[in-house]
CSV table of C-alpha atoms in Angstrom, one decimal:
chain,number,residue,atom,x,y,z
A,1404,MET,CA,0.1,0.0,-0.1
A,1405,LYS,CA,2.9,2.5,0.9
A,1406,LYS,CA,4.4,1.5,-2.9
A,1407,PHE,CA,0.8,2.7,-4.4
A,1408,MET,CA,0.9,5.9,-2.1
A,1409,ALA,CA,3.8,6.8,-3.0
A,1410,GLU,CA,3.3,6.1,-6.9
A,1411,PHE,CA,-0.5,8.1,-6.6
A,1412,LYS,CA,1.8,11.4,-5.0
A,1413,LYS,CA,4.3,11.3,-7.6
A,1414,PHE,CA,1.3,11.3,-10.3
A,1415,ILE,CA,0.2,13.8,-8.3
A,1416,SER,CA,3.0,16.0,-7.8
A,1417,ARG,CA,3.7,16.1,-11.6
A,1418,GLY,CA,4.1,19.7,-13.4
A,1419,ASN,CA,0.9,17.9,-16.6
A,1420,VAL,CA,-1.6,17.2,-13.8
A,1421,MET,CA,-1.6,21.0,-12.1
A,1422,ASP,CA,-1.4,22.1,-15.5
A,1423,MET,CA,-4.4,19.8,-16.2
A,1424,ALA,CA,-5.5,21.1,-12.9
A,1425,VAL,CA,-5.3,24.6,-13.9
A,1426,GLY,CA,-7.0,24.2,-17.2
A,1427,ILE,CA,-10.3,22.7,-15.6
A,1428,ILE,CA,-10.3,25.5,-12.9
A,1429,ILE,CA,-10.0,28.5,-16.0
A,1430,GLY,CA,-12.2,26.2,-18.1
A,1431,GLY,CA,-15.0,26.2,-15.5
A,1432,ALA,CA,-14.8,30.5,-14.5
A,1433,PHE,CA,-14.4,30.8,-19.3
A,1434,THR,CA,-17.8,28.6,-18.9
A,1435,SER,CA,-19.7,30.9,-17.2
A,1436,ILE,CA,-18.0,33.9,-19.4
A,1437,VAL,CA,-19.4,32.5,-22.0
A,1438,ASN,CA,-23.1,31.2,-21.1
A,1439,SER,CA,-23.1,34.8,-20.0
A,1440,LEU,CA,-22.5,35.9,-23.6
A,1441,VAL,CA,-24.7,33.4,-25.5
A,1442,ASN,CA,-27.5,34.3,-22.8
A,1443,ASP,CA,-26.9,38.0,-21.9
A,1444,ILE,CA,-25.9,39.2,-25.8
A,1445,ILE,CA,-26.2,36.9,-28.8
A,1446,ASN,CA,-29.4,35.3,-27.5
A,1447,PRO,CA,-31.3,38.8,-26.8
A,1448,ILE,CA,-29.8,39.9,-30.3
A,1449,LEU,CA,-30.8,37.3,-32.6
A,1450,GLY,CA,-34.4,38.0,-30.1
A,1451,ILE,CA,-34.5,41.3,-32.5
A,1452,PHE,CA,-34.2,39.5,-35.6
A,1453,GLY,CA,-36.2,36.3,-34.6
A,1454,GLY,CA,-38.7,38.7,-32.5
A,1455,MET,CA,-37.9,36.3,-28.9
A,1456,ASN,CA,-35.4,34.6,-27.0
A,1457,PHE,CA,-34.6,31.5,-27.9
A,1458,ASP,CA,-34.1,30.0,-24.3
A,1459,GLN,CA,-38.3,30.7,-24.5
A,1460,LEU,CA,-38.5,28.7,-27.6
A,1461,ALA,CA,-40.1,24.9,-26.4
A,1462,VAL,CA,-43.2,22.7,-27.7
A,1463,VAL,CA,-45.9,21.6,-25.7
A,1464,ILE,CA,-46.4,18.0,-26.0
A,1465,PRO,CA,-49.8,16.2,-24.4
A,1466,ALA,CA,-49.4,13.3,-23.1
A,1467,ILE,CA,-50.6,10.1,-23.3
A,1468,GLY,CA,-52.5,9.5,-19.8
A,1469,GLY,CA,-53.6,13.2,-19.6
A,1470,GLY,CA,-51.1,16.8,-18.6
A,1471,GLU,CA,-48.3,17.4,-21.0
A,1472,VAL,CA,-44.9,17.9,-21.9
A,1473,THR,CA,-42.3,20.4,-22.9
A,1474,LEU,CA,-39.9,20.3,-25.2
A,1475,THR,CA,-37.6,23.4,-24.1
A,1476,TYR,CA,-35.9,23.2,-27.7
A,1477,GLY,CA,-34.0,26.4,-27.7
A,1478,ASN,CA,-32.3,25.6,-24.6
A,1479,PHE,CA,-30.4,23.0,-26.7
A,1480,ILE,CA,-30.3,25.1,-29.1
A,1481,THR,CA,-28.0,28.2,-26.8
A,1482,ALA,CA,-25.9,24.8,-25.8
A,1483,VAL,CA,-25.4,24.4,-29.4
A,1484,ILE,CA,-23.5,28.3,-29.3
A,1485,ASN,CA,-22.1,28.0,-26.5
A,1486,PHE,CA,-20.7,24.6,-27.8
A,1487,LEU,CA,-19.2,26.7,-31.2
A,1488,ILE,CA,-18.2,29.6,-30.0
A,1489,MET,CA,-15.9,27.5,-26.7
A,1490,ALA,CA,-14.5,25.8,-29.7
A,1491,PHE,CA,-13.8,28.3,-31.1
A,1492,ILE,CA,-11.8,30.0,-29.1
A,1493,VAL,CA,-10.3,26.8,-27.7
A,1494,PHE,CA,-9.5,26.6,-31.5
A,1495,SER,CA,-8.1,30.4,-32.1
A,1496,ILE,CA,-5.6,29.6,-28.3
A,1497,ILE,CA,-4.1,26.5,-29.7
A,1498,LYS,CA,-3.3,28.3,-33.1
A,1499,ALA,CA,-1.6,30.8,-31.7
A,1500,ILE,CA,-0.1,28.8,-29.3
A,1501,ASN,CA,1.0,25.9,-32.4
A,1502,ALA,CA,2.5,30.3,-34.3
A,1503,ALA,CA,4.0,30.9,-31.6
A,1504,SER,CA,6.2,28.1,-30.8
A,1505,ALA,CA,6.8,27.8,-34.2
A,1506,ARG,CA,8.4,31.3,-34.4
A,1507,PHE,CA,10.4,30.3,-31.7
A,1508,GLU,CA,11.3,26.3,-32.4
A,1509,LYS,CA,15.4,26.2,-33.5
A,1510,LYS,CA,15.4,25.8,-37.1
A,1511,GLU,CA,17.9,22.5,-37.7
A,1512,GLU,CA,20.4,23.3,-40.6
A,1513,PRO,CA,20.0,21.2,-43.5
A,1514,LYS,CA,23.4,18.7,-42.5
A,1515,ALA,CA,25.7,18.1,-45.2
A,1516,PRO,CA,25.2,15.3,-47.8
A,1517,THR,CA,27.4,12.1,-47.8
A,1518,GLU,CA,27.9,10.8,-50.3
A,1519,LYS,CA,28.3,12.3,-54.0
A,1520,GLU,CA,27.8,10.4,-58.1
A,1521,CYS,CA,30.5,9.5,-59.8
A,1522,PRO,CA,30.7,11.0,-62.6
A,1523,TYR,CA,31.6,8.5,-64.7
A,1524,CYS,CA,29.4,5.0,-63.9
A,1525,LYS,CA,27.1,7.1,-62.2
A,1526,THR,CA,26.6,5.5,-58.9
A,1527,LYS,CA,26.7,7.1,-54.9
A,1528,ILE,CA,30.2,7.5,-53.1
A,1529,ALA,CA,31.5,8.4,-50.4
A,1530,VAL,CA,32.5,12.0,-50.8
A,1531,ALA,CA,35.6,11.2,-49.4
A,1532,ALA,CA,36.2,9.1,-52.2
A,1533,THR,CA,39.3,10.0,-54.3
A,1534,ARG,CA,38.5,7.3,-56.8
A,1535,CYS,CA,35.2,4.5,-57.3
A,1536,PRO,CA,35.2,1.1,-55.5
A,1537,ASN,CA,32.7,0.1,-58.7
A,1538,CYS,CA,34.9,1.7,-61.6
A,1539,THR,CA,37.5,2.3,-60.5
A,1540,SER,CA,38.2,5.7,-62.1
A,1541,MET,CA,39.8,8.5,-60.2
A,1542,LEU,CA,38.1,11.9,-59.3
């Protein structure tokens, strides 16, 4: 049990786990911002053109045993808009991070050739060779 707890402690104290925890916390806070953007700004603006807020869209279906069931498909549309905005923002952030890391990435210099072609028999030979091992020509 001690070995298991030691491995678990090592796993938890890794930087990746801490980064992931911070990302989840920031993501949760960011989700509330996106929800507010959609519910408080985008839906009312779209309501101007459509005449109502998405949250108010619903269908009432009569139940078999009496009563009725309300399907609030407007909430689903709002959730889809939230998802699309969140996905676009995450995509933009990842794209910016990849562009920045590519800019600072150390570029490899092209390697010097290790082979050359014999001008007589056209086979590949070592660059430092002074005689072709195939046709024995002097280079």
